[in-house]
Short mmCIF file of C-alpha atoms in Angstrom, two decimals:
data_model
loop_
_atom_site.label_atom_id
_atom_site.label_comp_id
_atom_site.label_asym_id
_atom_site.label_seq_id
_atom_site.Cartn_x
_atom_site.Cartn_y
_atom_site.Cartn_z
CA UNK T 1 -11.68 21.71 -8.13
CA UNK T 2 -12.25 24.89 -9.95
CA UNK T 3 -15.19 24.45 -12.49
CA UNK T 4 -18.64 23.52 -12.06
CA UNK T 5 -20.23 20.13 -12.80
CA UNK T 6 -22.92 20.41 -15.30
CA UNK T 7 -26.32 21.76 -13.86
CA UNK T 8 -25.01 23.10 -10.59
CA UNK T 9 -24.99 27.06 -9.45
CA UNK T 10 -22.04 28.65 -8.21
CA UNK T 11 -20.93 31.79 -7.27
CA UNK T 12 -17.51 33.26 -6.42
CA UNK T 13 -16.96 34.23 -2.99
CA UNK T 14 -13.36 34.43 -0.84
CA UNK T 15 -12.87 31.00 1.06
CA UNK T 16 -11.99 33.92 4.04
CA UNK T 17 -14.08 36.90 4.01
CA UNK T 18 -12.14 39.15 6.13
CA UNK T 19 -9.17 38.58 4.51
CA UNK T 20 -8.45 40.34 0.94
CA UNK T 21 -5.52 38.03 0.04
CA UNK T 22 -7.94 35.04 0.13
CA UNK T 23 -8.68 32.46 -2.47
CA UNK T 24 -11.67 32.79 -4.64
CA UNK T 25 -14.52 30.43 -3.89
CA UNK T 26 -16.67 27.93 -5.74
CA UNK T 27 -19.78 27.56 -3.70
CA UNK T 28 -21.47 24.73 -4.88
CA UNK T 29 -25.71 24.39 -4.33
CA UNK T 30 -26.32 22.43 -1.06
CA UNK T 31 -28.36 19.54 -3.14
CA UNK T 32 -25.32 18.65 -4.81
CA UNK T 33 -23.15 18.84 -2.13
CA UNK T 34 -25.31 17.09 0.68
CA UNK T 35 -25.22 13.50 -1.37
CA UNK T 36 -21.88 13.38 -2.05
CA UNK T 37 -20.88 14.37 1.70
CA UNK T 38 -22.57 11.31 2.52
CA UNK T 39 -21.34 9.32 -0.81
CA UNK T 40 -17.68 9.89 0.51
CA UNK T 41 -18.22 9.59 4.15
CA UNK T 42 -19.19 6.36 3.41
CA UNK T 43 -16.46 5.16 1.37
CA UNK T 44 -14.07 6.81 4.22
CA UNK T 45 -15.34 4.53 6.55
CA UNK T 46 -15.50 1.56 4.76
CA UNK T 47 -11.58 2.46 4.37
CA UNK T 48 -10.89 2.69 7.84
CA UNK T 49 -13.17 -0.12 8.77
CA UNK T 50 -12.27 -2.68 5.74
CA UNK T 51 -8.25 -2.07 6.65
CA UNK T 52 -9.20 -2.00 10.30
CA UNK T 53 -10.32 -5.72 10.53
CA UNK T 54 -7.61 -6.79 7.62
CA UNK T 55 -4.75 -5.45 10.35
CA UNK T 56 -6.57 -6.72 13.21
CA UNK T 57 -7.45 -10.39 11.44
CA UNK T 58 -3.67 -10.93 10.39
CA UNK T 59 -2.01 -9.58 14.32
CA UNK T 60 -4.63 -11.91 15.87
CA UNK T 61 -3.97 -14.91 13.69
CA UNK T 62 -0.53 -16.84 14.15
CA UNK T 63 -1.08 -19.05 10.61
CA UNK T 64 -0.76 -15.71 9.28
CA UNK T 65 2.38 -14.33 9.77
CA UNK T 66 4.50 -15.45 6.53
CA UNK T 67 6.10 -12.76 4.41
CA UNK T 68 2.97 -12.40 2.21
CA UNK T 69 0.66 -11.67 5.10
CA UNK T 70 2.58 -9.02 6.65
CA UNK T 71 3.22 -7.21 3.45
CA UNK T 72 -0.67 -7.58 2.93
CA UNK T 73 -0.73 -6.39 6.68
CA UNK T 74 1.42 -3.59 5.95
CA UNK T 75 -0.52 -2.79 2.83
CA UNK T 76 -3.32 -1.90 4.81
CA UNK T 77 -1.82 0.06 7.79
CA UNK T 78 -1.44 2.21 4.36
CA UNK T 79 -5.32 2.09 3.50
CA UNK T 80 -6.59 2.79 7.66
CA UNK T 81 -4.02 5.83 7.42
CA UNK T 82 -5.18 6.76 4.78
CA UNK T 83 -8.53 6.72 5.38
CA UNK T 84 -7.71 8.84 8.93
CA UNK T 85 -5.36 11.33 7.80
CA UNK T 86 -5.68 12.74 4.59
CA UNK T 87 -9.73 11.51 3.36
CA UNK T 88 -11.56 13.56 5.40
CA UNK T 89 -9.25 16.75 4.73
CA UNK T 90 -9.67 16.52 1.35
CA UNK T 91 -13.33 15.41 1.32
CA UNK T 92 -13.69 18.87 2.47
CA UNK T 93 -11.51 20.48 0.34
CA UNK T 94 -12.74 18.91 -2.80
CA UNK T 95 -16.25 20.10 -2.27
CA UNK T 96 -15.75 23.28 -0.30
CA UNK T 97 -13.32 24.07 -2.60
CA UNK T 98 -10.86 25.63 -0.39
CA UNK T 99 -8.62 24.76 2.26
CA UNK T 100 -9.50 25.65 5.91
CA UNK T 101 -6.96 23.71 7.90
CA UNK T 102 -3.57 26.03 8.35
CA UNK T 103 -0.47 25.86 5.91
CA UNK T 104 1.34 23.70 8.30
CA UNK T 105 -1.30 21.07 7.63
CA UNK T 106 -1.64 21.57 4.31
CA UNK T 107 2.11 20.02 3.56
CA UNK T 108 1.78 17.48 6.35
CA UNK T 109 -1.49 16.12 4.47
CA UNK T 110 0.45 16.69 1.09
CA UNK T 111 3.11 14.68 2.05
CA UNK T 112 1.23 11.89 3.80
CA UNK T 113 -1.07 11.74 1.00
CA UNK T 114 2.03 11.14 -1.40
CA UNK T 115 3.81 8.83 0.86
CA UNK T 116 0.32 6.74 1.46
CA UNK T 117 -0.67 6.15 -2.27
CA UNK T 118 3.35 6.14 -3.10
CA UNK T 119 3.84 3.18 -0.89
CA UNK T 120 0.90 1.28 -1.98
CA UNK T 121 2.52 0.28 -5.42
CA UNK T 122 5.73 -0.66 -3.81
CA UNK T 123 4.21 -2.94 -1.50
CA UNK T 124 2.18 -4.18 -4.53
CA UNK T 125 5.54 -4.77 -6.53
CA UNK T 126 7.42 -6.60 -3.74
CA UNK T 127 4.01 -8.60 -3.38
CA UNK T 128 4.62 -9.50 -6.56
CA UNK T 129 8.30 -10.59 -5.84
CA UNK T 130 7.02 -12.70 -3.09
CA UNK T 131 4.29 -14.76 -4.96
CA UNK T 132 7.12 -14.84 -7.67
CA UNK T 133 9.73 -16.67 -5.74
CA UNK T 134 6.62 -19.05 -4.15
CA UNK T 135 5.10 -19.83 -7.54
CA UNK T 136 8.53 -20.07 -9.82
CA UNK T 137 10.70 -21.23 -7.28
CA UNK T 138 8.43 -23.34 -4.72
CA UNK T 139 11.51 -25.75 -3.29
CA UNK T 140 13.25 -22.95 -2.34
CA UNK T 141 10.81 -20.37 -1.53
CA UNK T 142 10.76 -21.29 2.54
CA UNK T 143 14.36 -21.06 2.77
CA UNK T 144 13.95 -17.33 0.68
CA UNK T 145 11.10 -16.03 1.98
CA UNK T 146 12.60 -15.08 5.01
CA UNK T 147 11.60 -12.75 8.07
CA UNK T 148 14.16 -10.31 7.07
CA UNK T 149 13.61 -10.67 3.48
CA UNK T 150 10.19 -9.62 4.38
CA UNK T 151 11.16 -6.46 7.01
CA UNK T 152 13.30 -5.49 4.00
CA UNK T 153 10.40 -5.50 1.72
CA UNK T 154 8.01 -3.59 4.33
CA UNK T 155 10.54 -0.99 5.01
CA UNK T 156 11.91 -0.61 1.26
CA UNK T 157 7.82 0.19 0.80
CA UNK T 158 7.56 3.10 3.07
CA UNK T 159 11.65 4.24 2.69
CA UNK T 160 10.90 4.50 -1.29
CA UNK T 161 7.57 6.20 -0.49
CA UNK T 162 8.52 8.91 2.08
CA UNK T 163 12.18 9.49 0.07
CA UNK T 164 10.14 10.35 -3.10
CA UNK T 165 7.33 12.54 -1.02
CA UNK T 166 9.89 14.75 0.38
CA UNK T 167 11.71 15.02 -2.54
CA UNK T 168 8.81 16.30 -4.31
CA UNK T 169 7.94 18.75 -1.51
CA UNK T 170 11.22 20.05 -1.25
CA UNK T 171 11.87 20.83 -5.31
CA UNK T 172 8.25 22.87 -5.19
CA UNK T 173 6.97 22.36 -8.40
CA UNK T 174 5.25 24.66 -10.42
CA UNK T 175 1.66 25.04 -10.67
CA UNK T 176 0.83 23.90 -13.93
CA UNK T 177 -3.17 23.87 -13.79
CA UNK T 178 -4.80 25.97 -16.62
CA UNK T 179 -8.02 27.23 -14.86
CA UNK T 180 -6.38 27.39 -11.19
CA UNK T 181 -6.91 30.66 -9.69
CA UNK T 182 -5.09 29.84 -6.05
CA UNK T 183 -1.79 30.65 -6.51
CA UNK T 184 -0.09 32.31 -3.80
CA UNK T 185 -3.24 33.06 -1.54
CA UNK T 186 -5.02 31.96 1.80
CA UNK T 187 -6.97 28.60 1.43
CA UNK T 188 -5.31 26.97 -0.85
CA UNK T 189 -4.06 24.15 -0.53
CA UNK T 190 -2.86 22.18 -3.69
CA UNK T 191 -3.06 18.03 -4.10
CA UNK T 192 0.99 17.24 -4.78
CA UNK T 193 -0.89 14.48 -6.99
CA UNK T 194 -2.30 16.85 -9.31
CA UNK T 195 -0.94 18.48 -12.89
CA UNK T 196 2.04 20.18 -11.01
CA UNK T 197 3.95 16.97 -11.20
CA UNK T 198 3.49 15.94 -14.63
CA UNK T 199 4.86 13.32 -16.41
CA UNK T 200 7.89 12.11 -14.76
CA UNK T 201 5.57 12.00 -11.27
CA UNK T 202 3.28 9.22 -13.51
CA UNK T 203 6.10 7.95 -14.62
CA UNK T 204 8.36 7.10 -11.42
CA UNK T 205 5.24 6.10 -9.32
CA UNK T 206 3.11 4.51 -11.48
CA UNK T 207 4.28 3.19 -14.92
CA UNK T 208 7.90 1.41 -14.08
CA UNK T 209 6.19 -0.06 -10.61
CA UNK T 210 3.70 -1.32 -12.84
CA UNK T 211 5.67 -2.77 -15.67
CA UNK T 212 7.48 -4.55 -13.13
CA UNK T 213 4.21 -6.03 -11.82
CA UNK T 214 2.88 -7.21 -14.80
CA UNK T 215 6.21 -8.21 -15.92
CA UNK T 216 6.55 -10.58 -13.08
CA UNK T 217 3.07 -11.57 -13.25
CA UNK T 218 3.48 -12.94 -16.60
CA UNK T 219 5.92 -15.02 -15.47
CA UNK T 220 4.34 -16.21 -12.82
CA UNK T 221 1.14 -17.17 -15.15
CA UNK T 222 3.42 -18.92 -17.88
CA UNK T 223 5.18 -20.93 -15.05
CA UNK T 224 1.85 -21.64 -13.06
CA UNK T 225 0.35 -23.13 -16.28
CA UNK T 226 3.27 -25.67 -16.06
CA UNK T 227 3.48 -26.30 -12.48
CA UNK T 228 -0.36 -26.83 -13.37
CA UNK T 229 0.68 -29.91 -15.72
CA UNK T 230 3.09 -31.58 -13.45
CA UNK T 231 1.27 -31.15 -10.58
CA UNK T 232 -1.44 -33.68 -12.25
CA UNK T 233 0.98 -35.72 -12.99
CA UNK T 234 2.90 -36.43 -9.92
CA UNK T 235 3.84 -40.00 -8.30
CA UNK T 236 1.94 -40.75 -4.89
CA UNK T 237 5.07 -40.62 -3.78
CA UNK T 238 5.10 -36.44 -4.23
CA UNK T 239 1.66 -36.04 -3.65
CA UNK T 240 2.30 -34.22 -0.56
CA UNK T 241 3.59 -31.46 -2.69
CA UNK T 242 -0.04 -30.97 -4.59
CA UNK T 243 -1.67 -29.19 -1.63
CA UNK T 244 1.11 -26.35 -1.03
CA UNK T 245 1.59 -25.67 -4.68
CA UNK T 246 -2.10 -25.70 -5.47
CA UNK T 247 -2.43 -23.06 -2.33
CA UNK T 248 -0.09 -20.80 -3.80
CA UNK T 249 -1.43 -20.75 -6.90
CA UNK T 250 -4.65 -19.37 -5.10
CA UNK T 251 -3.33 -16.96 -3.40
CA UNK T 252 -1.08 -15.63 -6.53
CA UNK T 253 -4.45 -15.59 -8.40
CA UNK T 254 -6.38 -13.37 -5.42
CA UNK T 255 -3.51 -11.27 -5.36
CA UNK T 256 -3.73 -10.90 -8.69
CA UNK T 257 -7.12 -9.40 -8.31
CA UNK T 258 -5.89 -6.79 -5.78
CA UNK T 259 -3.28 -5.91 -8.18
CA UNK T 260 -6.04 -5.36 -11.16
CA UNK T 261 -7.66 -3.28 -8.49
CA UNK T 262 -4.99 -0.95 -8.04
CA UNK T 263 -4.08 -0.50 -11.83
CA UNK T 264 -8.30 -0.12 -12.82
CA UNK T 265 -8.22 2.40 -10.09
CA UNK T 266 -5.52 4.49 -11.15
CA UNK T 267 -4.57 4.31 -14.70
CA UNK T 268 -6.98 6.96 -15.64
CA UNK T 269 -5.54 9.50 -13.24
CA UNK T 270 -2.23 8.31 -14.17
CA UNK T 271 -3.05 8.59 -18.10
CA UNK T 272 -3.97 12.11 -17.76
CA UNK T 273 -1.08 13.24 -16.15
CA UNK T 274 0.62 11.97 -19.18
CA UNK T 275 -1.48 13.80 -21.53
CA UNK T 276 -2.53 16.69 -20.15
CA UNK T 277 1.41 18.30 -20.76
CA UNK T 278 0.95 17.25 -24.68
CA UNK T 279 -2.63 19.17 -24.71
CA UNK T 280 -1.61 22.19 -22.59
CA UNK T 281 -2.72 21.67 -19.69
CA UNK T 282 -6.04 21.95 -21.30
CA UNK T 283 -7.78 18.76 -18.78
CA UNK T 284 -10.12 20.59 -16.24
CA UNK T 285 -9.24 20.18 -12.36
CA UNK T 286 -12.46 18.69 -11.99
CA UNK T 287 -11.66 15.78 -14.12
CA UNK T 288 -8.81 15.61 -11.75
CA UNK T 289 -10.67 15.83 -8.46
CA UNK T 290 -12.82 13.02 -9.93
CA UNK T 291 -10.03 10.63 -11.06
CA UNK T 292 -8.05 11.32 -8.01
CA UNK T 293 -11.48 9.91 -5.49
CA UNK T 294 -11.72 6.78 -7.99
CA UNK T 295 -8.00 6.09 -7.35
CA UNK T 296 -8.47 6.21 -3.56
CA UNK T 297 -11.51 3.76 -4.32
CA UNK T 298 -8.56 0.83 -4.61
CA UNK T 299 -7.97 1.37 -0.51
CA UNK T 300 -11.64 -0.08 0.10
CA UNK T 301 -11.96 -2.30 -2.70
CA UNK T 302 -9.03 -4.70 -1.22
CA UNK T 303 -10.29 -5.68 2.27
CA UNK T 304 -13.54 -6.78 -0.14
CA UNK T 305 -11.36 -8.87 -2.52
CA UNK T 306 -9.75 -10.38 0.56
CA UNK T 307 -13.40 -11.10 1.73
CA UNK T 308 -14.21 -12.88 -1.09
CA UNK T 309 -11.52 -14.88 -2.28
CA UNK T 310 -9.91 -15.57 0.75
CA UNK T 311 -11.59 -18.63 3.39
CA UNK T 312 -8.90 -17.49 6.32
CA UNK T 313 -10.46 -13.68 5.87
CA UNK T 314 -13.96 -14.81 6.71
CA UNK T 315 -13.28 -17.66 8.98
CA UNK T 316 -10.61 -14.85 11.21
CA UNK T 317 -13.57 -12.43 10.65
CA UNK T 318 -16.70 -14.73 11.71
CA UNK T 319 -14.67 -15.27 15.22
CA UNK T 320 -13.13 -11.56 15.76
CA UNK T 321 -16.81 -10.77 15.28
CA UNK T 322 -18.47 -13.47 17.61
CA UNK T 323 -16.19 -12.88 20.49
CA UNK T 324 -16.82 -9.21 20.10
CA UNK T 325 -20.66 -9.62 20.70
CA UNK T 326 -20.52 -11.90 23.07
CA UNK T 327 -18.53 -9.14 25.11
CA UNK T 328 -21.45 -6.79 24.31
#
């Protein structure tokens, strides 16, 4: 983050004083940092606490544990860790504007930052495969939706995720940011989700897992309209079938929601990666630093969908919480 917002004093100091190969500085006033230290804490823990329960709801429940619930399990394991390891680092380095935490951290929370938001769209797209094969092919979707279909799914997630992290790590792509001024000095620490990956980085982890959402989504929409029509038109004698199909449309509409939620939450970051290259690299880093906070909104934003749309959330939730206080 290397340029002022509007209306707020800075001055160029070394993020290490003593040392003369230190990064430059942005101090930003106190009165502009104070509120957003407490904007972001906040939305930190509502990460860690919103995933928390999710993980803890799902374990404790044993009508939960079908392939959807354990990728929406493993889904947020992704949001808590994310919210633990690499928030609070880079609260700190977005408004201190320089990186106080060692080198060797530096690519650990680089890498774990890539691997957590990575893996979110692949559980997101295999989500999608699931509700899929439940909504378009309902007969057989039991027999499908097996537990190792669904340990393939969880493990494809964070395999895809951690493959591509690495791989970005180890080719070391060049800086590409116009206004950055740490490039080879102490306290700097660069976001791997930032200009220096470019287009092909939006492309690979955003657009094609996308396209493939949306493509099966559609779909699953088109079908669901007519599973909609025979569904009101079934015998007495297949009425049993109304209540599971009319459940999984539910759920394929909720997860819906969560899927809207990741794609409003990071297309804008996503869409200037793509054309920030055409303009020359002419978007400010602060636009960045912005975009990237609004796509790490989508890790708290899903335990609240889930709390809204979803009856087993809050009924799981209303008893996790009772027995807790009755402890107390």
């Amino acid at each position: 983050m290397n340029s002022s917002p509007p209306g707020v004093a800075e001055a160029l100091v070394l993020c290490f004083q003593s040392l003369n190969e230190s990064c430059p500085r942005v101090v930003y006033s106190l009165a502009f940092r104070a509120p957003l230290y407490l904007l972001f804490t906040l939305v930190i823990t509502l990460i860690i606490s919103g995933n928390l329960l999710v993980i803890c709801i799902i374990v404790c429940s044993q009508n939960l544990q079908t392939a959807t619930h354990n990728l929406i399990l493993s889904l947020s394991v992704a949001g808590l860790l994310l919210g633990v390891l690499v928030l609070p680092p880079s609260m700190v380095r977005s408004l201190e504007t320089c990186w106080y935490f060692g080198k060797a951290f530096c690519n650990f929370h680089s890498v774990a930052d890539i691997i957590l938001c990575n893996t979110t769209v692949w559980h997101l797209t295999f989500i999608s495969v699931d509700r899929y094969l439940a909504v378009c092919w309902p007969l057989h979707y039991q027999s499908r939706a097996t537990h190792r279909l669904c340990i393939t799914m969880v493990t494809s997630s964070w395999g895809l995720a951690a493959v591509f992290a690495f791989a970005i790590t180890l080719s070391n792509p060049q800086i590409k940011n116009k206004d950055s001024f740490h490039k080879g000095c102490v306290g700097g620490c660069f976001a791997l989700h930032t200009k220096e990956i470019g287009i092909e980085y939006s492309i690979m982890f955003f657009f094609i897992p996308v396209s493939i959402i949306v493509s099966l989504y559609s779909k699953i929409f088109f079908i669901a309209q007519k599973h909609s029509k025979v569904i009101h038109s079934y015998t007495n004698n297949s009425k049993s079938c109304v209540p599971m199909a009319t459940k999984d449309l539910k759920a394929t509409k909720t997860l819906a929601l969560v899927i809207g939620n990741f794609i409003f939450c990071w297309t804008p970051f996503f869409m200037c990666n793509i054309v920030d290259p055409i303009i020359y690299h002419s978007i400010p880093s602060l636009l960045y630093e912005v975009l990237m906070w609004v796509a790490y909104l989508n890790s708290m934003f899903n335990p609240l969908i889930y709390a809204l749309f979803y009856s087993w959330f809050r009924e799981t939730a209303k008893i996790l919480v009772t027995k807790l206080l009755k402890k107390f």
